[in-house]
PDB file of C-alpha atoms in Angstrom:
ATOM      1  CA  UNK A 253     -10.853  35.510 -16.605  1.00 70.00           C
ATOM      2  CA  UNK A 254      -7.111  34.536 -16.505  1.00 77.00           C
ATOM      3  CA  UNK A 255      -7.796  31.205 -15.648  1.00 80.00           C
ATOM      4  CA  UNK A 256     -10.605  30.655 -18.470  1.00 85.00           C
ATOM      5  CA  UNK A 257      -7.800  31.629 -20.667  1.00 81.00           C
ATOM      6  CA  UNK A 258      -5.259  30.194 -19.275  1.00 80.00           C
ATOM      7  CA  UNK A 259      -7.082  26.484 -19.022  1.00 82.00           C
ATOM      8  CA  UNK A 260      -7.590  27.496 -22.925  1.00 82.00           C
ATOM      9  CA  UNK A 261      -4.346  27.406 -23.495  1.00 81.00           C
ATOM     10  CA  UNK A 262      -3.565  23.804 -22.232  1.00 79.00           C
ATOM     11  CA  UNK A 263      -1.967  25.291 -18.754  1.00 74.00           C
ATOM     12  CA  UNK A 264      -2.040  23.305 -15.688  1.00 69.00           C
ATOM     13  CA  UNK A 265      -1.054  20.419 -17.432  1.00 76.00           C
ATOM     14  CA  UNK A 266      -3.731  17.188 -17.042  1.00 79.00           C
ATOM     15  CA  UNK A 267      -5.710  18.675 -14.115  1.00 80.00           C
ATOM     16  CA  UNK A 268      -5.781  21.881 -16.038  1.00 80.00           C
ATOM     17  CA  UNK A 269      -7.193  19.776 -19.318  1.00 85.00           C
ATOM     18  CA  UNK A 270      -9.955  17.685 -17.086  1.00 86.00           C
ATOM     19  CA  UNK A 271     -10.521  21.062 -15.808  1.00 87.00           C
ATOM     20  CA  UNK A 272     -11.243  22.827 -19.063  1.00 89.00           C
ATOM     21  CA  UNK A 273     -13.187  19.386 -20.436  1.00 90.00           C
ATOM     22  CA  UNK A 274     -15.770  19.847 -16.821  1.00 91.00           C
ATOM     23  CA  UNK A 275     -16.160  23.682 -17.910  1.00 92.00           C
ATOM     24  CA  UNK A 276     -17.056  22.358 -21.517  1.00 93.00           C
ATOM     25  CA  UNK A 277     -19.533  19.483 -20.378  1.00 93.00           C
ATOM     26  CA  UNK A 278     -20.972  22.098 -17.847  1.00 93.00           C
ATOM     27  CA  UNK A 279     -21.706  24.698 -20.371  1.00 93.00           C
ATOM     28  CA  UNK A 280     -23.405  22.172 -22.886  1.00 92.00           C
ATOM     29  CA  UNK A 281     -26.146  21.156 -20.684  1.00 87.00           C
ATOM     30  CA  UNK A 282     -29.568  22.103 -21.401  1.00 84.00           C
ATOM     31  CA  UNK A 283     -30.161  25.956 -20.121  1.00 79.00           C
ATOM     32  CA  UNK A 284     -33.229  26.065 -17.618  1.00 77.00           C
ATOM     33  CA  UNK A 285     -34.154  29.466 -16.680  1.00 69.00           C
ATOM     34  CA  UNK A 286     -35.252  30.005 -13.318  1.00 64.00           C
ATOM     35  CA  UNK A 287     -39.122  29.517 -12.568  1.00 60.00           C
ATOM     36  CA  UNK A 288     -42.053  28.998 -15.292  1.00 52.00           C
ATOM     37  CA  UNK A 289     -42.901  32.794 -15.448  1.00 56.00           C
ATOM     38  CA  UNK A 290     -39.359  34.218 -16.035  1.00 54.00           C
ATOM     39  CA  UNK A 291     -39.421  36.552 -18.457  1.00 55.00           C
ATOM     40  CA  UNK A 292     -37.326  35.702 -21.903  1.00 59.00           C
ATOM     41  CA  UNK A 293     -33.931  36.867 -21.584  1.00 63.00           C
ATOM     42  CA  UNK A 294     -32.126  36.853 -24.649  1.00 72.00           C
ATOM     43  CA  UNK A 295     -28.885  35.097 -22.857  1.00 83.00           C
ATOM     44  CA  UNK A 296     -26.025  32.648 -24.497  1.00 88.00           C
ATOM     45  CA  UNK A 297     -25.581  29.513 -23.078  1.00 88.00           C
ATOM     46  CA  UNK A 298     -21.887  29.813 -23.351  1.00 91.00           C
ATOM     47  CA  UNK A 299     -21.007  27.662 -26.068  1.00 93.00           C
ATOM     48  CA  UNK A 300     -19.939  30.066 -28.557  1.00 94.00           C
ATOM     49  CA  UNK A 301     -17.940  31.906 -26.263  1.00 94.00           C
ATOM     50  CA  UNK A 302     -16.069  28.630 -24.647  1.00 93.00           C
ATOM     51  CA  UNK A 303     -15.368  27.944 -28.710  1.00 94.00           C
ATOM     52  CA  UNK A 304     -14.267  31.051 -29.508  1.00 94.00           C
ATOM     53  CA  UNK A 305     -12.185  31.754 -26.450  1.00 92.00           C
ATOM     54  CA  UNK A 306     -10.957  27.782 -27.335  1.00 91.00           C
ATOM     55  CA  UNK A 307      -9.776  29.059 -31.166  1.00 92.00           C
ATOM     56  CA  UNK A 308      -7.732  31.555 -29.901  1.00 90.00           C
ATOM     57  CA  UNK A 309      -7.038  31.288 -25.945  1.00 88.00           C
ATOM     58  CA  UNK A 310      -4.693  34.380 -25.745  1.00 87.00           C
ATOM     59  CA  UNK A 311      -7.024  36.778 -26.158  1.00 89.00           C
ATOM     60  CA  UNK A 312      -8.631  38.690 -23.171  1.00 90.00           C
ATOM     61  CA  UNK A 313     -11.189  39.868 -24.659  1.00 93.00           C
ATOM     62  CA  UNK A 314     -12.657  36.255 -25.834  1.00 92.00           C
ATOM     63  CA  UNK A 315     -12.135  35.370 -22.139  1.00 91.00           C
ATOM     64  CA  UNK A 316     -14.387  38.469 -20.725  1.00 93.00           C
ATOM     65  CA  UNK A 317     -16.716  37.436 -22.742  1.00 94.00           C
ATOM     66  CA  UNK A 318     -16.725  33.641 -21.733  1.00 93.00           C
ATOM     67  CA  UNK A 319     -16.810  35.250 -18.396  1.00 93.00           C
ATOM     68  CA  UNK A 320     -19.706  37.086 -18.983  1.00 93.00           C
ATOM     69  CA  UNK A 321     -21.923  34.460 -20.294  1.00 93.00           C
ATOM     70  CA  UNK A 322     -21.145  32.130 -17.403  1.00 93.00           C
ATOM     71  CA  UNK A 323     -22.255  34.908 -14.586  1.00 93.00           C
ATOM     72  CA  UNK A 324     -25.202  36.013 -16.955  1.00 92.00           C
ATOM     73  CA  UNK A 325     -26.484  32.163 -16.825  1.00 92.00           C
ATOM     74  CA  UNK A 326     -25.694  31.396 -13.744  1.00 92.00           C
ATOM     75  CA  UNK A 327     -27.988  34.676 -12.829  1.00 92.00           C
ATOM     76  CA  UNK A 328     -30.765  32.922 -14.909  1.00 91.00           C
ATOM     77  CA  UNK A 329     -30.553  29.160 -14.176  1.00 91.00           C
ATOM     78  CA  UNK A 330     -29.652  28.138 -10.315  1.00 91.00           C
ATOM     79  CA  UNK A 331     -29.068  24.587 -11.094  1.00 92.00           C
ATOM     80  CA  UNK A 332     -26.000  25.967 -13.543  1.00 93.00           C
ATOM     81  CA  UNK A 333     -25.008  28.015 -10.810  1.00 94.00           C
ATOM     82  CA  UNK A 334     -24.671  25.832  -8.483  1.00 94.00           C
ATOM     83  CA  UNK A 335     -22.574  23.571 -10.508  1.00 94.00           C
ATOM     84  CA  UNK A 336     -20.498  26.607 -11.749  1.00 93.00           C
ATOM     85  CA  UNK A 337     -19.714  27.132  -8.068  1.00 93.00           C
ATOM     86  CA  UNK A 338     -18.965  23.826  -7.542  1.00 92.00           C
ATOM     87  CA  UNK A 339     -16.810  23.865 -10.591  1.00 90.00           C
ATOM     88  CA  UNK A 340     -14.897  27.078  -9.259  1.00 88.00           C
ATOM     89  CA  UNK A 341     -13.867  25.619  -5.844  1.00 87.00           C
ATOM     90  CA  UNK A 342     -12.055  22.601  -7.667  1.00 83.00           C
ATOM     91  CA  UNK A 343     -10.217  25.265  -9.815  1.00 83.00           C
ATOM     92  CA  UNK A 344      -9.134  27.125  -6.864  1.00 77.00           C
ATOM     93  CA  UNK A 345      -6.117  25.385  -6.430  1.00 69.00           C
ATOM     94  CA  UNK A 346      -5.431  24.656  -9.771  1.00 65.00           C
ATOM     95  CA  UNK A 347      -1.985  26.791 -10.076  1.00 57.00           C
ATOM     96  CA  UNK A 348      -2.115  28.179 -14.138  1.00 52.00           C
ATOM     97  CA  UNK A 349       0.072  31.552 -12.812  1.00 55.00           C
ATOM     98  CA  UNK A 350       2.931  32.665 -15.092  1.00 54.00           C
ATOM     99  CA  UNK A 351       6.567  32.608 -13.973  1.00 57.00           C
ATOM    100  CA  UNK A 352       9.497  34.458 -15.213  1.00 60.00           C
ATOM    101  CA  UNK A 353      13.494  33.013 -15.515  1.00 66.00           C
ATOM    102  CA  UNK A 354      16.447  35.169 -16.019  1.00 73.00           C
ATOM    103  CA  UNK A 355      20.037  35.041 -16.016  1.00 73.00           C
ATOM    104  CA  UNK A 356      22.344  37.683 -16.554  1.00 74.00           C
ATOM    105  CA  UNK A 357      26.346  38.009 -16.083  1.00 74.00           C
ATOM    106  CA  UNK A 358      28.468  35.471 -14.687  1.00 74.00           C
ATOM    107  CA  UNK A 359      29.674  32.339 -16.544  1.00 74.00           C
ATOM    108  CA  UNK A 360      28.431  29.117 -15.955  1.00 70.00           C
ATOM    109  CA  UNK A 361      30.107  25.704 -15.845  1.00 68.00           C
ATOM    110  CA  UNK A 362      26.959  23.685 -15.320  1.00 67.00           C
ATOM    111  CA  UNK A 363      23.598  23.378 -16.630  1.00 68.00           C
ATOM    112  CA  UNK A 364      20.762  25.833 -16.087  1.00 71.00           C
ATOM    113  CA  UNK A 365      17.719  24.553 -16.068  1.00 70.00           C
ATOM    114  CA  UNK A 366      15.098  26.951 -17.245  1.00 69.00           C
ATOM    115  CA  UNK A 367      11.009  26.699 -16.363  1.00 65.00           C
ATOM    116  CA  UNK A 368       8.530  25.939 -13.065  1.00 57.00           C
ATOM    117  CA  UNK A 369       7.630  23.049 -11.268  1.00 57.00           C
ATOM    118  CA  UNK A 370      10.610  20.761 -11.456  1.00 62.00           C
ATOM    119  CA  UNK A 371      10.975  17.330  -9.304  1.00 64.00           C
ATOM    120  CA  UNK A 372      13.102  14.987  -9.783  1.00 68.00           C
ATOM    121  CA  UNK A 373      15.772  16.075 -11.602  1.00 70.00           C
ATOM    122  CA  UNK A 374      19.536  15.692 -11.165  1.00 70.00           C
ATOM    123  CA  UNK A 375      22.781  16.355 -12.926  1.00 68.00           C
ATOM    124  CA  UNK A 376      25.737  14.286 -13.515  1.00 72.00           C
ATOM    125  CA  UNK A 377      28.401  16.825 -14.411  1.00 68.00           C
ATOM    126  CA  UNK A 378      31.968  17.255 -13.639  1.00 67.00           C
ATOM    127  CA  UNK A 379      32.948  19.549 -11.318  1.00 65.00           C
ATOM    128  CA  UNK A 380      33.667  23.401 -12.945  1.00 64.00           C
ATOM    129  CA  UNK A 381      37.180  24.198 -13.307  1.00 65.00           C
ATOM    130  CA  UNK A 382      39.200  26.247 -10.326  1.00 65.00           C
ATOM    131  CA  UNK A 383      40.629  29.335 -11.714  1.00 57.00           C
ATOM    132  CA  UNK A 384      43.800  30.051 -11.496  1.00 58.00           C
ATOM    133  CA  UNK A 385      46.007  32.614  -9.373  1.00 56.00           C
ATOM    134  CA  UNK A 386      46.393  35.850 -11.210  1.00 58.00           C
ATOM    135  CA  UNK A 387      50.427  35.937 -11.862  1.00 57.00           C
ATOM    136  CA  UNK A 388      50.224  39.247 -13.141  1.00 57.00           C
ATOM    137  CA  UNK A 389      50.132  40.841 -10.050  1.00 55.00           C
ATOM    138  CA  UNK A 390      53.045  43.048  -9.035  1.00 55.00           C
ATOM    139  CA  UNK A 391      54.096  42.226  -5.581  1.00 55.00           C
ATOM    140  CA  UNK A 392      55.343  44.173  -3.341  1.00 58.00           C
ATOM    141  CA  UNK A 393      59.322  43.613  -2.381  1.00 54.00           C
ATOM    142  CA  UNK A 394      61.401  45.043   0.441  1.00 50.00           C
TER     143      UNK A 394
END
């Protein structure tokens, strides 16, 4: 569920929006249930829940029920299972996690760079100012 919401949300950058475009395409083919004779299953396909869960990506509950949909489909029609899986395992290493940054105390003389998954990135800055001997210190004398 936290990555159907997270892919939502735009995370995971390009990969994470081709990702969430495959889940889209996926979920508007045709539904085939499995076998002539299975009985009528009143079942979404999934496209009201990917829309929903699309309006409003930050809520859980739109993303259980996006959740549910899939594995109730993919219980009914094998060839949407199959390509569900398939779908999964090329998510699996798409990193969406959360991070978390904080500074506290200190004083800084350089930038701080704030966020995840930096490359590249350098700094031309002068160099932070020594500080000076404490001259109010009493000394001891003989």
């Amino acid at each position: 569920m936290a990555l159907l919401a997270a892919l939502a949300g735009g995370a995971g950058g390009e990969v994470g929006q081709q990702a969430w475009a495959a889940l889209s395409s996926l979920v508007r083919h045709p539904f085939r249930r499995r076998g002539s004779n299975a009985p009528a299953v009143a079942a979404s396909s999934g496209e009201a829940e990917l829309a929903r869960l699309a309006a409003s990506p930050d809520e859980v509950a739109r993303a259980h029920a996006l959740s549910t949909a899939l594995a109730i489909r993919a219980a009914l029609d094998a060839d949407f299972q199959a390509d569900l899986r398939r779908w999964s395992e090329l998510t699996d290493s798409l990193d969406t996690g959360s991070f978390h940054n904080e500074i506290s105390g200190g004083t800084f003389a350089a930038p701080v760079v704030q966020g995840r998954d930096f490359s590249h990135i350098s700094f031309q800055t002068p160099p932070s100012p020594q500080a000076e001997p404490e001259t109010d210190t009493p000394t001891a004398s003989g």
